[in-house]
Coordinates of C-alpha atoms (C1' of nucleotides) in Angstrom, one line a residue:
Chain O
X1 CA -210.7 -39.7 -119.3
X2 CA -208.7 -42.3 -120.6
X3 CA -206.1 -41.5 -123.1
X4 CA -202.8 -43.4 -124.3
X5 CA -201.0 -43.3 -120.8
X6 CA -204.2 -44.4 -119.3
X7 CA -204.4 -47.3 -121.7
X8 CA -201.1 -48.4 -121.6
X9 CA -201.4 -48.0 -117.3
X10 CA -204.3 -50.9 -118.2
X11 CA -202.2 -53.2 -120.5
X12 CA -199.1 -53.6 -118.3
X13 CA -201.4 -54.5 -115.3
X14 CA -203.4 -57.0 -117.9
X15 CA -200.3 -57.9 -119.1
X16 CA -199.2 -59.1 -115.2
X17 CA -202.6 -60.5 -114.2
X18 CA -204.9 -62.3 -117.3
X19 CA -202.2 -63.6 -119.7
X20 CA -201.6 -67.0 -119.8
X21 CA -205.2 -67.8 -118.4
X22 CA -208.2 -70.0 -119.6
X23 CA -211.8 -68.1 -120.2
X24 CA -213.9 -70.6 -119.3
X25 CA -217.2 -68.4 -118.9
X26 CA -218.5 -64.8 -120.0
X27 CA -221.2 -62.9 -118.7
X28 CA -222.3 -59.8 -120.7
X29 CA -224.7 -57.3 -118.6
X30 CA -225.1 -55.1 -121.5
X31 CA -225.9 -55.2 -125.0
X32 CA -224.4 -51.7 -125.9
X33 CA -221.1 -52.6 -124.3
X34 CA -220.5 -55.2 -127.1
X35 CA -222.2 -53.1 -129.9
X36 CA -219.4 -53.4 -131.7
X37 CA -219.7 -57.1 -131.4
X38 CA -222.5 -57.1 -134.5
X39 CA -222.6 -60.9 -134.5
X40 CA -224.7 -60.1 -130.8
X41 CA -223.0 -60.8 -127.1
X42 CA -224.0 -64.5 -127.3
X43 CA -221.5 -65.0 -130.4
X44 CA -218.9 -62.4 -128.4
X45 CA -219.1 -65.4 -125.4
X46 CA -218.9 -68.0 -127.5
X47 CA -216.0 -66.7 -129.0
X48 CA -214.1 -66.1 -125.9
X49 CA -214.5 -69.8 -124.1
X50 CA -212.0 -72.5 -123.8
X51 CA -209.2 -69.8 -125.2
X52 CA -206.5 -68.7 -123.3
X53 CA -205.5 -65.2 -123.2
X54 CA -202.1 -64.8 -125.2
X55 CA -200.4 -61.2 -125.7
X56 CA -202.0 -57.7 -124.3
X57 CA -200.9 -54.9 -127.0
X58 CA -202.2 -51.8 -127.4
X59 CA -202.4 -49.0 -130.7
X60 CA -203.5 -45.3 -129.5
X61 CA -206.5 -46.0 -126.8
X62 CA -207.2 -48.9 -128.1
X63 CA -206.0 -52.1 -126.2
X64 CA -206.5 -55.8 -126.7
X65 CA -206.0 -59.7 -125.8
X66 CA -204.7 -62.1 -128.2
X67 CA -206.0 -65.4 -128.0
X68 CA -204.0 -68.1 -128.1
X69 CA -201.4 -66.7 -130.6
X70 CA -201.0 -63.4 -132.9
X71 CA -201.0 -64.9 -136.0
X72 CA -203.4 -63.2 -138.8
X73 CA -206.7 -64.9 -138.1
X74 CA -206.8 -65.5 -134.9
X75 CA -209.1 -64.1 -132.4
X76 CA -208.4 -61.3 -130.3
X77 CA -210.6 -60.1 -127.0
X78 CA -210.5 -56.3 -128.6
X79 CA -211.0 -53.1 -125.6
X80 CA -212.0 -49.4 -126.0
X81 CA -212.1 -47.3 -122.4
X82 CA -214.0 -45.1 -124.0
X83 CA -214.5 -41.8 -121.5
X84 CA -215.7 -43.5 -118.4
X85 CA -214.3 -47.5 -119.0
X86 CA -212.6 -49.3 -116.8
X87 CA -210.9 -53.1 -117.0
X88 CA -210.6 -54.8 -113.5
X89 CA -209.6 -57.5 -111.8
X90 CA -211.8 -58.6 -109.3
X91 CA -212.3 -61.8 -106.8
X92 CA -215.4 -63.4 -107.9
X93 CA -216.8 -62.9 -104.0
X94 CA -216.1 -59.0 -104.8
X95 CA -219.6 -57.2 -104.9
X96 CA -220.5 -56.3 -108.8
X97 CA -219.4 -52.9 -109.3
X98 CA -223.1 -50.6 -110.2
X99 CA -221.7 -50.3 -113.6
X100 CA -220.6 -54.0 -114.2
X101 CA -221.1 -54.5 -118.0
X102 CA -219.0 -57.8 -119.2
X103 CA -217.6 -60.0 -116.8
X104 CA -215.2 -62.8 -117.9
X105 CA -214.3 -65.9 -115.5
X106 CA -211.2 -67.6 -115.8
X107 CA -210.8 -71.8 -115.1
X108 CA -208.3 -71.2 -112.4
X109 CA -210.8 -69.5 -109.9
X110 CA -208.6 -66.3 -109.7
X111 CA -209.8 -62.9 -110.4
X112 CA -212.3 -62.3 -112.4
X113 CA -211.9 -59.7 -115.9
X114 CA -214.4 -57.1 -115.1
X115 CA -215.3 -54.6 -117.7
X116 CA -217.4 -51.6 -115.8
X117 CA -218.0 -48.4 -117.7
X118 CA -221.0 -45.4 -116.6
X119 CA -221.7 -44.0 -119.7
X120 CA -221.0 -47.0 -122.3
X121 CA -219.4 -44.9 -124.2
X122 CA -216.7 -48.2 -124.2
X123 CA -216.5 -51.1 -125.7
X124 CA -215.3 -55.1 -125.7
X125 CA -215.7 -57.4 -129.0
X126 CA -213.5 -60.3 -130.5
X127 CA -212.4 -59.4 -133.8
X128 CA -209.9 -60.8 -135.9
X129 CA -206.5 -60.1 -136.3
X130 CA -204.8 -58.9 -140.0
X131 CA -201.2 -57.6 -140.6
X132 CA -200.5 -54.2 -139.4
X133 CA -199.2 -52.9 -142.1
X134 CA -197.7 -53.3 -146.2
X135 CA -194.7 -54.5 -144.9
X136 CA -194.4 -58.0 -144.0
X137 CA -193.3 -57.3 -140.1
X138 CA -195.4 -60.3 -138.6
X139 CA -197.2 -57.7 -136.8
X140 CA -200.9 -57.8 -136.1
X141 CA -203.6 -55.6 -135.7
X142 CA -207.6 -56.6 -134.8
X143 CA -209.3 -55.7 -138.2
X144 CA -211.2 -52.8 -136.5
X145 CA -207.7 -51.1 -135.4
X146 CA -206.0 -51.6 -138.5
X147 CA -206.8 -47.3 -139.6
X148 CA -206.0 -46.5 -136.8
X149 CA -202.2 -44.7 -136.9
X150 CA -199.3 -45.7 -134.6
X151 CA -199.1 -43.7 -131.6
X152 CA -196.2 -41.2 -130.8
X153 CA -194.7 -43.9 -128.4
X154 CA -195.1 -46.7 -130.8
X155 CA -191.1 -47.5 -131.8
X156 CA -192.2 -47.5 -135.1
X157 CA -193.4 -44.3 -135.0
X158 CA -192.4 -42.6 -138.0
X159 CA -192.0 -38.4 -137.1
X160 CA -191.3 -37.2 -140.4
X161 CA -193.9 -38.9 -142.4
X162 CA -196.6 -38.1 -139.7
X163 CA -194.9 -34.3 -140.5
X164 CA -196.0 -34.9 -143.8
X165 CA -198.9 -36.1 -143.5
X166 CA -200.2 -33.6 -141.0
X167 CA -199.2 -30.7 -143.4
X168 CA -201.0 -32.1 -146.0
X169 CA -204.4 -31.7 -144.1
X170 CA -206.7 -28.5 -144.7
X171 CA -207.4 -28.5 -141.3
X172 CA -206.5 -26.6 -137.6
X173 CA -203.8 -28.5 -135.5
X174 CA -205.6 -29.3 -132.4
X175 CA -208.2 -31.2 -135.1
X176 CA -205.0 -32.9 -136.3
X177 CA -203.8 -34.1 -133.1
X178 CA -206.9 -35.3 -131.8
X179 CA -207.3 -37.4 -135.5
X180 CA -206.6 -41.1 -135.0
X181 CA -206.1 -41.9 -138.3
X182 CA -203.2 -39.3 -138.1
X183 CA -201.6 -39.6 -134.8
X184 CA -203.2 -42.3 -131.9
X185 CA -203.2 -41.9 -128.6
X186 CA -204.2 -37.9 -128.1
X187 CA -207.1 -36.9 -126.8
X188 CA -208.8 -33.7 -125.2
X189 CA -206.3 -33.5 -122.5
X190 CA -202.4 -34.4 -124.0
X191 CA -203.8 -32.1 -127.1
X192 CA -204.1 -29.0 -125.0
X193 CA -200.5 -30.2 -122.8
X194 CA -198.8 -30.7 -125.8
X195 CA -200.0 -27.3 -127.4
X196 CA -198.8 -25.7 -124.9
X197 CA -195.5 -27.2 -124.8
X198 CA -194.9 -26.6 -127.8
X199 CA -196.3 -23.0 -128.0
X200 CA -198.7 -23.3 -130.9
X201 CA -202.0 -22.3 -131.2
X202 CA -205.1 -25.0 -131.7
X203 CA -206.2 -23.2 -134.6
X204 CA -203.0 -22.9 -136.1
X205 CA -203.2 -24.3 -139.9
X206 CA -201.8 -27.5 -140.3
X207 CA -200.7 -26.6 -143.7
X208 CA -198.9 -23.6 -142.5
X209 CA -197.2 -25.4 -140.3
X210 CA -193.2 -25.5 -140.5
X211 CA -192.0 -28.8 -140.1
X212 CA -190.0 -27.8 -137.2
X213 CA -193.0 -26.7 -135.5
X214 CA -194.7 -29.8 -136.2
X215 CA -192.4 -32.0 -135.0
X216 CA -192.0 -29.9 -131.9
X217 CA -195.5 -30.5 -131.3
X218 CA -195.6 -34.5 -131.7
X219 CA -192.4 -34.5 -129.5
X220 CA -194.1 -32.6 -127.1
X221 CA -197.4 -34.9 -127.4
X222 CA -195.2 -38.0 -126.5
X223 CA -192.9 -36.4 -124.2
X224 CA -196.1 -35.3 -122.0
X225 CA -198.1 -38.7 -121.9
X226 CA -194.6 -40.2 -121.0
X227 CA -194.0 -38.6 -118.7
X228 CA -197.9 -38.8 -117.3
X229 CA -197.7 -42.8 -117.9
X230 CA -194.6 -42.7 -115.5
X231 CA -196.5 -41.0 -112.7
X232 CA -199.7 -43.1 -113.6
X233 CA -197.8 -46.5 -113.8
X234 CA -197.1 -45.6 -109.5
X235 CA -200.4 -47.1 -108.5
X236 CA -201.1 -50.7 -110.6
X237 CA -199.1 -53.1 -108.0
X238 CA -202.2 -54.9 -107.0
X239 CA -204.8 -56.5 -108.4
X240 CA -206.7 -53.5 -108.8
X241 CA -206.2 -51.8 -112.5
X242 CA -206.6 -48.5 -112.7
X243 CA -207.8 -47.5 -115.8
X244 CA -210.3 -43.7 -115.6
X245 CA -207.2 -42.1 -114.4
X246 CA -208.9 -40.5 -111.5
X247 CA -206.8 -42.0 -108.8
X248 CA -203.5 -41.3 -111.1
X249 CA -201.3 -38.2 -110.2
X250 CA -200.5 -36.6 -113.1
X251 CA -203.6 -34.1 -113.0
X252 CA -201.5 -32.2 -110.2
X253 CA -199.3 -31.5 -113.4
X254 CA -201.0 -30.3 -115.8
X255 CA -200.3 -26.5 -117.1
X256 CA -203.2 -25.4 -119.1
X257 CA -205.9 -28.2 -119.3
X258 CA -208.7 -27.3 -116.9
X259 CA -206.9 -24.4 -115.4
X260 CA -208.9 -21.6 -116.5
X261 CA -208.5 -18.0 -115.1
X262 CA -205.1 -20.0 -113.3
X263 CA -201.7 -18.5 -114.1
X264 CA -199.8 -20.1 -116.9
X265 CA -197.1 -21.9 -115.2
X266 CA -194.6 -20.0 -117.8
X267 CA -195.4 -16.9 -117.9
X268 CA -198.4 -15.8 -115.4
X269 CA -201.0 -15.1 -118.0
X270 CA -204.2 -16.4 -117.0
X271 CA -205.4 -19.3 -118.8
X272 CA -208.3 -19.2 -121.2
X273 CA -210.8 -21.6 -121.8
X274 CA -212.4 -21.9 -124.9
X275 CA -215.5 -23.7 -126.7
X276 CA -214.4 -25.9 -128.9
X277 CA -215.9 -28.9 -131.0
X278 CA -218.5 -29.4 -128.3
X279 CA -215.8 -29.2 -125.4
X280 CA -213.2 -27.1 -123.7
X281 CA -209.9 -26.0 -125.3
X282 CA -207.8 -24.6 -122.4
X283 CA -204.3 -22.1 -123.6
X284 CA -202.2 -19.3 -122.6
X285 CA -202.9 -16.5 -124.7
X286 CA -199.4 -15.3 -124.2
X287 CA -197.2 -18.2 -125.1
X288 CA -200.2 -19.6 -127.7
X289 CA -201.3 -16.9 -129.5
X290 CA -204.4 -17.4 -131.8
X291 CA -203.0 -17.1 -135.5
X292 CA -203.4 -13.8 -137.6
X293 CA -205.5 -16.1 -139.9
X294 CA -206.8 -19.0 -137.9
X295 CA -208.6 -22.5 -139.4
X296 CA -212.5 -22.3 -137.6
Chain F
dA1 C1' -212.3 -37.5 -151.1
dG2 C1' -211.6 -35.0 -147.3
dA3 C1' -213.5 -32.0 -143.6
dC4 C1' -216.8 -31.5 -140.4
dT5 C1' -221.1 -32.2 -137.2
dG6 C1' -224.3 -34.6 -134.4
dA7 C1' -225.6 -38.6 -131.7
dC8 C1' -224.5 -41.7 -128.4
dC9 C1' -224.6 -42.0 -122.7
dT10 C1' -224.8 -41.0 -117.4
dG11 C1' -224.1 -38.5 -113.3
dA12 C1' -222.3 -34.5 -111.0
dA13 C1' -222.6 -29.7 -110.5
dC14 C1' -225.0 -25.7 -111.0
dG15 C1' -228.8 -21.9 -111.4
dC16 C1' -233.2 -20.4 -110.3
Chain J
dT1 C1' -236.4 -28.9 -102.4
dG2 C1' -236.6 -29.8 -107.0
dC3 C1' -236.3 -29.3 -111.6
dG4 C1' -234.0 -28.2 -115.8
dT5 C1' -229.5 -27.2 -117.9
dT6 C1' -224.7 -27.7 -118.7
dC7 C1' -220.6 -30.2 -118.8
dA8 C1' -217.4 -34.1 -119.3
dG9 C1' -215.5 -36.1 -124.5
dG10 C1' -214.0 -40.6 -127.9
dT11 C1' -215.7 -42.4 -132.0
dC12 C1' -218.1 -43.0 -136.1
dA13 C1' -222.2 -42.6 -139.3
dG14 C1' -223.8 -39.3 -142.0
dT15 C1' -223.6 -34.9 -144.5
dC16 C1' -221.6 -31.4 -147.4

DNA sequence: AGACTGACCTGAACGC
DNA sequence: TGCGTTCAGGTCAGTC
């Protein structure tokens, strides 16, 4: 599943292996994989050939090329892993993975960009870039990103007005940090880390929150996929990107997040898993207990 | 306007 | 053995 470390495990080995390089051909295998593309996967194509792949930058999960420059305007090859998506780099005499969806072919005959993704859940599409934010930082966004928030590892993160913002919602805090127009990056799995981390409840009420313990939160949330990208970032040397996170290491670490019935690592409690918003919320009852007055 | 739900998708694991 | 059910969960259109 990937989230922000994920991602960011993705753009650095991007970063190494497509930049600098000319598309000269694009091959998409599946319409739904460029659903986002509305212009249709023969416009996504066209849009892609005889550029060369500038910048790889990322926001939260999502990730994309810039082609040819970053200015506002320009073109960018725009990426979402989605829950089973995965960017590789592949000799062209490599057998097509079962799940090959886009590939894109490069004029200097090295590896080929292949997108593969099970469920489709993912996404490519070339979108244009706009300013990332009010203030006139020369810093682009593709249009598609620009609600998204900055992600708790972004430098220009900014704590205290994400503090404020995040008590200002009528809403429980494990809804708040998996909200990407709030904080990017956090998904399923960093939520539940950085819950527990922090010793807070899921369905703790944002506006009830101190700040203190909402900033202990969001440093726990970037402290854990930190530390998570470092142990991830072990195993992109080669041409081979890893981007689903299964062959990463960092699952061996993980306190609460599918450990049910398993001791909490602090204090011995069993862990409890819980339904939640159509999936699993995973906490120690001890160290996390559910608020007197708790947001459904 | 903001909060929330359901749909999308495939394959593995499981129960009977 | 096989068939049906559940689970994994990121995002966004649609609803209230």
């Amino acid at each position: 599943m990937p989230e922000l470390p994920e991602v960011e495990v993705v753009r650095r080995g991007l970063a190494d292996h497509v930049q600098g390089r000319r598309v000269v051909r694009v091959d998409v295998f599946h319409p739904r994989s460029v659903r986002r593309h509305v212009a249709g996967d023969l416009d996504f194509a066209g849009r892609l050939v005889g550029h060369t792949v500038g910048g790889v930058r990322r926001r939260g999960k999502y990730l994309w090329l810039e082609l040819d420059d970053a200015a506002p305007g320009s073109d960018a090859l725009l990426g979402h892993l989605g829950m089973s998506g995965q960017l590789l780099l592949q000799d062209e005499s490599a057998p097509d993975p079962v799940h090959l969806r886009v590939r894109v072919v490069f004029a200097d005959g090295g590896p080929e960009l292949r997108f593969v993704d099970q469920r489709t859940f993912g996404g490519l599409s070339v979108d244009e870039l706009v300013g990332a934010d009010a203030a006139d930082s020369g810093e682009t966004v593709p249009r598609a990103v620009a609600h998204i928030a900055r992600d708790p590892l972004d430098p220009a993160f900014d704590v205290e007005a994400t503090v404020s913002a995040m008590r200002r919602k009528r809403t429980g805090l494990k809804r708040a940090l998996l909200d990407q127009t709030l904080v990017s990056g956090i998904g399923n799995i960093y939520a539940d880390e950085a819950l527990w981390r922090a010793r807070l409840h899921g369905a703790r009420p944002t506006a009830g929150l101190t700040r203190a313990a909402a900033r202990r939160v969001l440093a726990a949330a970037a402290e854990v996929m930190t530390e998570a990208l470092g142990q991830g970032g072990t195993s992109f040397d080669t041409l081979y990107v890893n981007v689903n996170g299964q062959s990463g290491y960092f699952d061996r670490s993980l306190a609460v997040y599918g450990q049910a019935d398993r001791p909490c690592p602090r204090c011995g409690t069993a862990v409890l898993r819980e339904s939640f918003m159509n999936r699993s919320s995973y906490f120690c009852p001890s160290c996390q207990p559910r608020p007197r007055r708790p947001h459904p």
